[in-house]
Coordinates of C-alpha atoms and ligand atoms in Angstrom, one line a residue:
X245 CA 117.3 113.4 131.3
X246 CA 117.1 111.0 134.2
X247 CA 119.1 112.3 137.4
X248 CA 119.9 111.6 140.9
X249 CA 119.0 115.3 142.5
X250 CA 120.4 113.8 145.9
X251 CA 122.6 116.5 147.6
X252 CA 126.0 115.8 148.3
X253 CA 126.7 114.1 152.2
X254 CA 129.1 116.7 153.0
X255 CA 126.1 119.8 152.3
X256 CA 124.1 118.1 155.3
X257 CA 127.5 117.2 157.4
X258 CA 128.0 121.0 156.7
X259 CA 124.0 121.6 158.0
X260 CA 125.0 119.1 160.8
X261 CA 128.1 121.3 161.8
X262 CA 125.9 124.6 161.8
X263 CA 123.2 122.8 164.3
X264 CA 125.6 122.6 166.8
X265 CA 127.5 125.7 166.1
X266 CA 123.7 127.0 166.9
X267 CA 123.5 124.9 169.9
X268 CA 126.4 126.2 171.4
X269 CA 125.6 129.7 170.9
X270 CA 122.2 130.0 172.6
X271 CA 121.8 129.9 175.9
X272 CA 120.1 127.0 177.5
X273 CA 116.0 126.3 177.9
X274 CA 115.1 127.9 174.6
X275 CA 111.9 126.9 172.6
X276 CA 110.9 126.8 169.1
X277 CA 107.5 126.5 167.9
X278 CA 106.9 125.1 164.4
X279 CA 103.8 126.3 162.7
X280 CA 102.2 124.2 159.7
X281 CA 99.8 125.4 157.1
X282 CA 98.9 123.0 154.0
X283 CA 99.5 119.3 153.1
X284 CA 100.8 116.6 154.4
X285 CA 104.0 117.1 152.4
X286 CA 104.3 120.8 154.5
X287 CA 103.4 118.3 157.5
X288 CA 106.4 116.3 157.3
X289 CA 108.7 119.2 155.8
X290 CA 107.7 120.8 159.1
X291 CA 108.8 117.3 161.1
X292 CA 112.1 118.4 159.4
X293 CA 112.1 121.7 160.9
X294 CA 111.1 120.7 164.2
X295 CA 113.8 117.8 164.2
X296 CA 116.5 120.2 163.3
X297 CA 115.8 122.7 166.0
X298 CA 115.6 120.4 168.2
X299 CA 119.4 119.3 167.7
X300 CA 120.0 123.1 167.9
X301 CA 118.8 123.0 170.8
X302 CA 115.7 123.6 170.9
X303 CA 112.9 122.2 173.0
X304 CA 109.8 122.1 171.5
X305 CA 106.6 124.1 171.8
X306 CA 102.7 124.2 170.7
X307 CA 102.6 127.8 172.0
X308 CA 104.2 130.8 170.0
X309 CA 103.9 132.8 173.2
X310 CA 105.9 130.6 175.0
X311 CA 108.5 130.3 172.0
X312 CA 112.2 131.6 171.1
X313 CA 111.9 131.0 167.7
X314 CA 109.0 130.5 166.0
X315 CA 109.2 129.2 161.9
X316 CA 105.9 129.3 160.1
X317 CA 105.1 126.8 157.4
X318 CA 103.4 128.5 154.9
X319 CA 100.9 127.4 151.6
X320 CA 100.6 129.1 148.4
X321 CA 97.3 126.4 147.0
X322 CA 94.4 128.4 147.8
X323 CA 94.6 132.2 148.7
X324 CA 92.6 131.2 151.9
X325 CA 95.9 129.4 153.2
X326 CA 98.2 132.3 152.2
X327 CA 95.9 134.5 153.7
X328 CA 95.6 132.7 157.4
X329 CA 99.2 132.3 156.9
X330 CA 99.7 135.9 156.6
X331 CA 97.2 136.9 159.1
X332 CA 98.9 134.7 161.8
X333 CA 102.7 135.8 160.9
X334 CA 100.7 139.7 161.3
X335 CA 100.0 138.1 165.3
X336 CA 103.3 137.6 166.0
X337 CA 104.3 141.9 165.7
X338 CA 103.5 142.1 169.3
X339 CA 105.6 138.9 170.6
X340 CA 108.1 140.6 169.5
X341 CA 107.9 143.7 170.2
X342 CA 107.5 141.9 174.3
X343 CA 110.5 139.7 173.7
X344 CA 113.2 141.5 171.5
X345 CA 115.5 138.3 170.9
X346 CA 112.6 136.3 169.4
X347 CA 113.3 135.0 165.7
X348 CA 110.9 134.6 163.4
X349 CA 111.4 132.4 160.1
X350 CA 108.7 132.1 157.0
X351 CA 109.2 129.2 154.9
X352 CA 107.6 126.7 152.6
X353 CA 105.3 127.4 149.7
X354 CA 104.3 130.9 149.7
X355 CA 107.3 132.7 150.3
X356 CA 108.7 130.4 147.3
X357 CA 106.8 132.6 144.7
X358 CA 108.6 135.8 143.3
X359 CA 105.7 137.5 143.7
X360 CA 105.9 137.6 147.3
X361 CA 109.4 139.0 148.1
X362 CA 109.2 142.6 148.7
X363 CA 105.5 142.1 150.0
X364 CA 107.0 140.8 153.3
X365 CA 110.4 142.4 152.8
X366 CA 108.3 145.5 153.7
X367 CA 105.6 144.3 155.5
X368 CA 106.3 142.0 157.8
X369 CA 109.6 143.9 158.9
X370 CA 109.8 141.7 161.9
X371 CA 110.3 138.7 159.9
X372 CA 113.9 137.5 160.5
X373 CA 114.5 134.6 157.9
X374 CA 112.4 133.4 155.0
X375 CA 113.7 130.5 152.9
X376 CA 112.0 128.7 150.1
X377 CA 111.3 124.8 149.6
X378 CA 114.6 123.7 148.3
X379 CA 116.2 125.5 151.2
X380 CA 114.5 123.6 153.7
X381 CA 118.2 122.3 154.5
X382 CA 119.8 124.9 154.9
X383 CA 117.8 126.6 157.8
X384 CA 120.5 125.8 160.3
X385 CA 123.2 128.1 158.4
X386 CA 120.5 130.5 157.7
X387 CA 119.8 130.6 161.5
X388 CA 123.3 130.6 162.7
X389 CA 123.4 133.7 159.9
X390 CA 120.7 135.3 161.6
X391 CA 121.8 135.4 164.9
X392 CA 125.6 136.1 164.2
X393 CA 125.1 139.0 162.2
X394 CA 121.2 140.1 163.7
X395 CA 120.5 140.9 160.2
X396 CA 117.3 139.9 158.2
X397 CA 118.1 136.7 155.8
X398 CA 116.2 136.2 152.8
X399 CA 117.2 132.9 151.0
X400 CA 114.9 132.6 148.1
X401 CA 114.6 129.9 145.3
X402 CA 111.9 130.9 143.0
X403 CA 112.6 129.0 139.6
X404 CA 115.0 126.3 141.7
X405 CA 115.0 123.1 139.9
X406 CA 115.2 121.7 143.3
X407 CA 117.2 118.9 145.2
X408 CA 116.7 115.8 147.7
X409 CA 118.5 116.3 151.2
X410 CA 119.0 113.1 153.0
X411 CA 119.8 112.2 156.5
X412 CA 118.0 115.0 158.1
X413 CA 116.6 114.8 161.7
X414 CA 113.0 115.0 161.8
X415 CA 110.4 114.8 165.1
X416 CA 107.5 112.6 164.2
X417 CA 104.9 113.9 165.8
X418 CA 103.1 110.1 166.0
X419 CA 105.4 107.0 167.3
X420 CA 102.6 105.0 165.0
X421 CA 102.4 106.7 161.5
X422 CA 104.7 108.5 159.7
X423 CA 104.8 110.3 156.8
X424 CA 107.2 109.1 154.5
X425 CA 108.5 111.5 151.1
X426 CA 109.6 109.3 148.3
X427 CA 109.9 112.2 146.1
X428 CA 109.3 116.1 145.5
X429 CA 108.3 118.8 143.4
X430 CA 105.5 117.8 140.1
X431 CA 106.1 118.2 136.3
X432 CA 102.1 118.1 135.4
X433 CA 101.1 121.9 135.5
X434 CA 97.9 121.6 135.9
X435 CA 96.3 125.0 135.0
X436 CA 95.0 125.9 138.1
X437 CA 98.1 124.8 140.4
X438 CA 100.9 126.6 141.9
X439 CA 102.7 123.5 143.2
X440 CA 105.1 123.2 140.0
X441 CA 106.1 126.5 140.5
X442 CA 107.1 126.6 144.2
X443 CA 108.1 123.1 144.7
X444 CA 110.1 122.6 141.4
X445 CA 110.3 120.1 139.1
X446 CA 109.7 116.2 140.1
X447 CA 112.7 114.3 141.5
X448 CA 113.0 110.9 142.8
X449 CA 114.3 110.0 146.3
X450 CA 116.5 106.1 145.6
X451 CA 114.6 103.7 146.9
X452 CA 117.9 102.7 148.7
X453 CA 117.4 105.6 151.1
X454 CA 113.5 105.3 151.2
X455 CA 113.8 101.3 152.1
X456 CA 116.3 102.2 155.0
X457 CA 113.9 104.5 156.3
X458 CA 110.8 102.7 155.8
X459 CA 112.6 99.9 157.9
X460 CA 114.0 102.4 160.3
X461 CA 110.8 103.8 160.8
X462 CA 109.1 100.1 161.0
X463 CA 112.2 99.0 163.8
X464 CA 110.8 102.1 166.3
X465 CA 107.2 100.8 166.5
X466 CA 106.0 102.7 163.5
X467 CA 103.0 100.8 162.2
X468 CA 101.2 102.7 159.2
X469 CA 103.6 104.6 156.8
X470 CA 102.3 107.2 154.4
X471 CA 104.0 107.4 151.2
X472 CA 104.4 110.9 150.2
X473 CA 104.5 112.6 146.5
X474 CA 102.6 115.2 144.6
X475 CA 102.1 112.6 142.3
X476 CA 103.5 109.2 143.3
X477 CA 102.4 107.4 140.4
X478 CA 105.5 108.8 138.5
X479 CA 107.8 107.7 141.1
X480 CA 111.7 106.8 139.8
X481 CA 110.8 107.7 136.3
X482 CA 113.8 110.9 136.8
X483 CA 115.4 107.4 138.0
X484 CA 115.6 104.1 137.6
X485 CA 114.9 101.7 134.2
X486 CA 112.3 100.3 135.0
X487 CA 111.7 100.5 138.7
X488 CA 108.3 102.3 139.3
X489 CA 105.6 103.3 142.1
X490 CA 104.0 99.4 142.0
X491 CA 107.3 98.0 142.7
X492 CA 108.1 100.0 145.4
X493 CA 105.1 100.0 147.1
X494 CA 105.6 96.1 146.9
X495 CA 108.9 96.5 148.1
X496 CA 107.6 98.2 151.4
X497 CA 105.0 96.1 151.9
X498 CA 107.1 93.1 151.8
X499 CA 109.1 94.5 154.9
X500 CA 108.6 92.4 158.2
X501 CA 106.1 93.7 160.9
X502 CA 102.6 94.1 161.1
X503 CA 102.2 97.4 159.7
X504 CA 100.0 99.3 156.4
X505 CA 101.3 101.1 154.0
X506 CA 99.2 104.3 152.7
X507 CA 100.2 106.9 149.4
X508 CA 99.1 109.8 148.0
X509 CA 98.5 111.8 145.9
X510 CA 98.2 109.7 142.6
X511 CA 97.2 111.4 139.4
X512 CA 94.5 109.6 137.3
X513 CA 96.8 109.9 133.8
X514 CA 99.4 107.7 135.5
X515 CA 97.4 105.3 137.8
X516 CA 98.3 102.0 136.4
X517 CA 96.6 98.1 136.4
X518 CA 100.1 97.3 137.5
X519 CA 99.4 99.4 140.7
X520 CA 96.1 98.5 141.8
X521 CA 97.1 95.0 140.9
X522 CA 100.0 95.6 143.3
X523 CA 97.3 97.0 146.0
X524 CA 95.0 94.2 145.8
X525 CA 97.7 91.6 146.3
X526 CA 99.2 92.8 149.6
X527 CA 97.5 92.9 152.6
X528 CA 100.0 95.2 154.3
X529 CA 98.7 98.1 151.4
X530 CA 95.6 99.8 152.8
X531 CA 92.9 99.1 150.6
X532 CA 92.0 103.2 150.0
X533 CA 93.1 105.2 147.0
X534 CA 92.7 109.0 147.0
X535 CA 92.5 109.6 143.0
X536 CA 92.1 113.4 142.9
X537 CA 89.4 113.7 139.9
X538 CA 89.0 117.9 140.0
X539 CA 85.9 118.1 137.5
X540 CA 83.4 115.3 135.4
X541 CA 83.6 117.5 132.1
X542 CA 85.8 116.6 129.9
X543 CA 86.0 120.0 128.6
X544 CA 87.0 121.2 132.0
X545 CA 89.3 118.5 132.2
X546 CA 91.4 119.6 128.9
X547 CA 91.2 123.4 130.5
X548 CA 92.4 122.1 133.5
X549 CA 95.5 120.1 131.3
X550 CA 94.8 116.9 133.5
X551 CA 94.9 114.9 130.5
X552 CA 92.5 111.8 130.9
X553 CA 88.7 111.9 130.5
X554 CA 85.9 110.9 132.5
X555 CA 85.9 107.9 131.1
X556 CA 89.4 106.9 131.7
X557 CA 88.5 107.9 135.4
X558 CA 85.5 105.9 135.8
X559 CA 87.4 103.1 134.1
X560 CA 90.2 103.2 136.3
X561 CA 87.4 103.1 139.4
X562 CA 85.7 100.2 137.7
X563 CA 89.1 98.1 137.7
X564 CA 89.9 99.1 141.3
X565 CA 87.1 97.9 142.1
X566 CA 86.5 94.9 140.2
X567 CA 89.9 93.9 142.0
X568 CA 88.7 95.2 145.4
X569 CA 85.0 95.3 146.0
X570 CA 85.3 97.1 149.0
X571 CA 88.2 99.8 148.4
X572 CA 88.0 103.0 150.0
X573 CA 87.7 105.8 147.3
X574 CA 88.1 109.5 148.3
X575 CA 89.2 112.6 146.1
X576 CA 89.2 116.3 145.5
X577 CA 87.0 118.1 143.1
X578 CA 87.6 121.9 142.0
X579 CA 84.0 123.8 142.1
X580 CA 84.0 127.5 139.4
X581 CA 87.3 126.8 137.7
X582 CA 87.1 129.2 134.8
X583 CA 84.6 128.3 131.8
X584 CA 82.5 125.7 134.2
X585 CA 79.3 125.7 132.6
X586 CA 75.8 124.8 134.3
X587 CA 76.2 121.5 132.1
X588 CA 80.1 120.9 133.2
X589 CA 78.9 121.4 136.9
X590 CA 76.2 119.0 136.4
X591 CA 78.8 116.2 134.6
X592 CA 80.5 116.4 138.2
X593 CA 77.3 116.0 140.0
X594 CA 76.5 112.9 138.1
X595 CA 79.7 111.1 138.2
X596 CA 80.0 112.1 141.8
X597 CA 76.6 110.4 142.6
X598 CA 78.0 107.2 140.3
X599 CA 80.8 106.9 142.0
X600 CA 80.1 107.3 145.3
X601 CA 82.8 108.1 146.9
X602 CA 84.0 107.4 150.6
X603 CA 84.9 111.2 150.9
X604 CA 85.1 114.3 148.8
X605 CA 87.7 117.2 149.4
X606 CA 86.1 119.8 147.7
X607 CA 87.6 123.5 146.9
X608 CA 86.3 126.5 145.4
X609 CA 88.6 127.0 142.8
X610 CA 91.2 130.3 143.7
X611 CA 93.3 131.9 141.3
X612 CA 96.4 131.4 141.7
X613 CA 99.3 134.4 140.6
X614 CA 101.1 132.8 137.6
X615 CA 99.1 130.2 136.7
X616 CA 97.0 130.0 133.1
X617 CA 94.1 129.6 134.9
X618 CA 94.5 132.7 136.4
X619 CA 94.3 134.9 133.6
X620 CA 91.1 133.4 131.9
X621 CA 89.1 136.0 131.1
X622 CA 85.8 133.4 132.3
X623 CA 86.1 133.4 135.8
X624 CA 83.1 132.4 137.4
X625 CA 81.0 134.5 139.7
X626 CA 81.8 133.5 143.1
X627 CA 77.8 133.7 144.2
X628 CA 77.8 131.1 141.4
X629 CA 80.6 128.8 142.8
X630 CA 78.9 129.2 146.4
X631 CA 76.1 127.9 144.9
X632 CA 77.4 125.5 143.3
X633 CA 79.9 124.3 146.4
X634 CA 77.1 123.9 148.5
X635 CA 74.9 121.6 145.9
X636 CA 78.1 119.5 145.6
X637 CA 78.4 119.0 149.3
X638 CA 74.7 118.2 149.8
X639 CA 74.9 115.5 147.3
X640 CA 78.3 113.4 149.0
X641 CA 76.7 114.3 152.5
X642 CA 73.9 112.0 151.8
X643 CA 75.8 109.3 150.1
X644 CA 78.1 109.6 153.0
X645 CA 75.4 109.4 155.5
X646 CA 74.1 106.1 153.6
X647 CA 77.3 104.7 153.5
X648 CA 78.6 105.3 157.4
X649 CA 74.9 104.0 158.2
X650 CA 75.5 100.7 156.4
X651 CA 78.5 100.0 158.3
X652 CA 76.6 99.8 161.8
X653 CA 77.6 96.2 163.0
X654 CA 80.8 95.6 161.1
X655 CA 83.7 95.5 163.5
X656 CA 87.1 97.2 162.3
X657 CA 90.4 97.1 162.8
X658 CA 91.4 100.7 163.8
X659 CA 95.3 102.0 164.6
X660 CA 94.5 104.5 168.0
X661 CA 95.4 108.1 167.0
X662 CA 94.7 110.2 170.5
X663 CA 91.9 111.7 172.0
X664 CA 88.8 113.0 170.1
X665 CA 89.1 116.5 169.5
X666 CA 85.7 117.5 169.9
X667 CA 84.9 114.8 172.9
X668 CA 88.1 114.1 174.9
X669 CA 85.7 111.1 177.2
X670 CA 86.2 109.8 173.4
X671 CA 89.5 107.5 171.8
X672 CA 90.1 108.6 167.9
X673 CA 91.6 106.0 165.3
X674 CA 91.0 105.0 161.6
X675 CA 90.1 102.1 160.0
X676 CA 92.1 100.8 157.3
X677 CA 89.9 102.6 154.9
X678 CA 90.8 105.0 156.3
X679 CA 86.8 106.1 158.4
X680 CA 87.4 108.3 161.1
X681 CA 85.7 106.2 164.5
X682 CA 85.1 107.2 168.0
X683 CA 85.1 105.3 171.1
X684 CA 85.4 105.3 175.1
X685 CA 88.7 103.8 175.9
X686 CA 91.9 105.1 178.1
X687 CA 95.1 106.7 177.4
X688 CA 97.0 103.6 177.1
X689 CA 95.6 102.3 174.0
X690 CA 96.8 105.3 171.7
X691 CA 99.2 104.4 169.1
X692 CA 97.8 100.9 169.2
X693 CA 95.3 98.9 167.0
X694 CA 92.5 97.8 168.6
X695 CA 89.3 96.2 167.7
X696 CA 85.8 98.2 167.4
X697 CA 82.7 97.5 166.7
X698 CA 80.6 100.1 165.1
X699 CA 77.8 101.1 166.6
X700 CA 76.4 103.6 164.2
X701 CA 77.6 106.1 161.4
X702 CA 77.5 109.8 160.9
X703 CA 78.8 111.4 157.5
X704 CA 81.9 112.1 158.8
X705 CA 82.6 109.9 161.6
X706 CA 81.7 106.4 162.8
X707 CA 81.0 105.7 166.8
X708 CA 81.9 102.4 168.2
X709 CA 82.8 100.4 171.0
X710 CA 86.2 98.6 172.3
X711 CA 85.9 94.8 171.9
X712 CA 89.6 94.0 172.5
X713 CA 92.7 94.7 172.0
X714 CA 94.3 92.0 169.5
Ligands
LIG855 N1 92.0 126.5 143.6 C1 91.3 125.5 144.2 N2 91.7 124.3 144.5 C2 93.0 124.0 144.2 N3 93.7 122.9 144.3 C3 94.9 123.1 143.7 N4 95.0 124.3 143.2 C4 93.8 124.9 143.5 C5 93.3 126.2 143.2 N5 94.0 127.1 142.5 C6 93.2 121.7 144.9 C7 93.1 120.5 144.0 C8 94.2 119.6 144.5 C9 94.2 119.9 146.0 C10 95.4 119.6 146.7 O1 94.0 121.3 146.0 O2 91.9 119.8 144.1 O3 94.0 118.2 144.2
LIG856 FE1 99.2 120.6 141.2 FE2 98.4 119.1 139.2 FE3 100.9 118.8 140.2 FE4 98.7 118.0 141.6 S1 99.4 117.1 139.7 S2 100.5 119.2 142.4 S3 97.2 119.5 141.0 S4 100.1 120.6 139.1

């Protein structure tokens, strides 16, 4: 049944009304330190967070020492992420125990699983507030719950259907890109995945409210916008007749400024002509597609309930890039899902060296509590998926090395993200495909797009030199 899941104004007046009743009861100077584990989608949930404490009255911090309130932004994907999750919440005992009136809040992905409940009920008795996804909202009222009563609040939504608040603050961590949700939540259930069952089902934000804030965003200097879904190729269809991802990715792009436009994730079943038509004909739509392909066995791929072959994926690539000689293609691959034969394994490795992807996220697959997946009675030895991770990475690393080494000489366009992490003499920005480059250059010229001309490629990285600044 289509549906506008949009909450009511008056819930996020009534959210609105609790941030200042917050405001005004804390004292003055306090901090709040937002913590993010997961994807992007976590990344600008937590921009949510952040903005919202900020009109409580928060000031923001990087350091959970320093911190008042400190809300953890947890992610249920792999175990790995739950775990570090966990492990960092378990470091947070002793703040507490320094600073009595701290509050701590879990949210986000993991604590939305049932499963999960009374583990931290009991073990992490220090935990003041956990919420799920679709309460996101509502941590204001929780809060102001919290520190009126000084009791623990527990505001789970484990089989939610979920909603769409709108007009919430949020503190963007960049002036120059911005992540941008057009919808939530992801109806495909992949075997393996946990996503459908903490994030609910898909919903559709209007393109009304995601045009206002794509020009909003474009009006305050913003100049790359990431589109945001779990699967964005089934944009509006909860929605609109008619009115899909292609035309409102055109939509966007067609917004004045001199700015790119970036989405993910898309799902292979529902990548379209229509779309990558739509991406070849704009030059405001970053010519890079992250098409997540998981495994090149088709048998894997039915086990997996992903529903397209590798030859509809490898068809889909030869369109792209028929249209687009020189498109940037990255995507994830799942290494020891259950049932992966020698021969599956080797199906990857060959359509992985015919592709030749730009970049490769690749996972060991994790069982996941609830999932089919996770019940197969053919899991794979994890020696074997070690094994088999590492082969995988040694095959991209050297098409990656040959392909940063053939784009010596070229110079790129690149929007200036901060300093290098692992070199601060160095400037950090990407190109519009979205290559990672490195170059000497001051302060000033972050959050701007310069021009570079690249010296010389590594895997990961490309190293270049400032020309100008156009
Ligand atoms: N184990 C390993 N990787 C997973 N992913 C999702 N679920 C699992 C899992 N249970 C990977 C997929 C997905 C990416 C975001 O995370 O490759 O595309
Ligand atoms: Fe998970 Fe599949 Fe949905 Fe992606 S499409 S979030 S992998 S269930």
């Amino acid at each position: 049944m289509k549906q506008d899941k949009t909450l009511p104004p008056e819930e996020i007046e009534r959210q609105y009304d609790y941030m200042r009743r917050v405001r005004e009861w804390n004292r003055e100077g306090l901090k709040a330190c937002v913590l993010t584990f997961g994807c992007q989608q976590n990344e600008a949930d937590s921009e949510k967070l952040a903005g919202m404490a900020e009109k409580m009255g928060y000031t923001l911090t990087e350091t959970p020492a320093d911190a008042d309130l400190i809300v953890v932004n947890t992610c249920a994907v792999r175990e790995h992420a739950e775990l570090k999750a966990l492990s960092v919440t378990g470091q947070f005992k002793h703040l507490k125990e320094k600073k009595k009136s701290l509050l701590i809040a879990l949210c986000g992905c993991m604590v939305s699983q049932e499963h999960r409940k009374d583990g931290i009920r009991k073990s992490y008795p220090y935990v003041d507030l956990v919420f799920g996804t679709s309460r996101l909202y509502a941590f204001p009222e929780l809060l102001f719950d919290c520190l009126l009563t000084r009791r623990r609040s527990f505001c789970l939504d484990a089989g939610d259907e979920g909603n769409i608040p709108e007009g919430l603050p949020s503190a963007r961590k960049s002036k120059s890109r911005a992540w941008l949700s057009i919808m939530y939540g992801c109806n495909n259930f992949c075997t393996y995945c946990v996503v459908p069952y903490v994030r609910g089902r898909e919903r559709s934000r209007r393109r009304e409210a995601i045009l206002s804030e794509a020009k909003e965003l474009l009006e305050t200097g913003c100049r790359e916008i990431t589109l945001l879904g779990q699967n964005v190729n089934s944009y509006g269809k909860d929605l609109y007749d008619g009115y899909d991802f292609a035309d409102l990715l055109r939509e966007i792009a067609s917004l004045e400024g001199d700015f790119l436009v970036r989405f993910m994730t898309s799902h292979p079943k529902d990548a379209s002509e229509k779309l990558i038509d739509t991406i070849a004909e704009n030059a405001k739509i970053a010519k890079a597609f992250h098409l997540p392909l998981q495994s090149g066995s088709n048998a894997i791929l039915a086990a997996m309930n992903r529903r397209y072959t590798r030859e509809r994926y490898l068809s889909l690539v030869e369109y792209m890039r028929k249209k687009m000689p020189d498109i940037a293609l990255s995507t994830d691959i799942i290494v020891g899902f259950p049932g992966e034969s020698e021969d599956d394994f080797e199906k990857t490795l060959s359509l992985v060296r015919e592709v030749k992807f730009d970049n490769i996220y690749s996972f060991l697959y994790s069982k996941r509590k609830g999932t089919p997946a996770a019940s197969s009675p053919d899991q794979i030895d994890e020696k074997v998926k070690g094994e088999r991770f590492q082969r995988l990475l040694a095959v991209q690393d050297e098409i990656a090395r040959q392909k940063s080494a053939s784009l010596a000489g070229r110079i790129e366009t690149i929007l200036v993200e901060g300093r290098s992490k692992t070199d601060d003499t160095r400037l950090t920005g990407r190109t519009e495909s979205n290559r990672l480059v490195h170059f000497i250059g001051e302060d000033g010229l972050i959050d701007r797009k310069v021009r570079v001309r690249i010296d010389r490629g590594e895997p990961h990285a490309l190293y270049g030199t400032l020309l100008d600044k156009p």
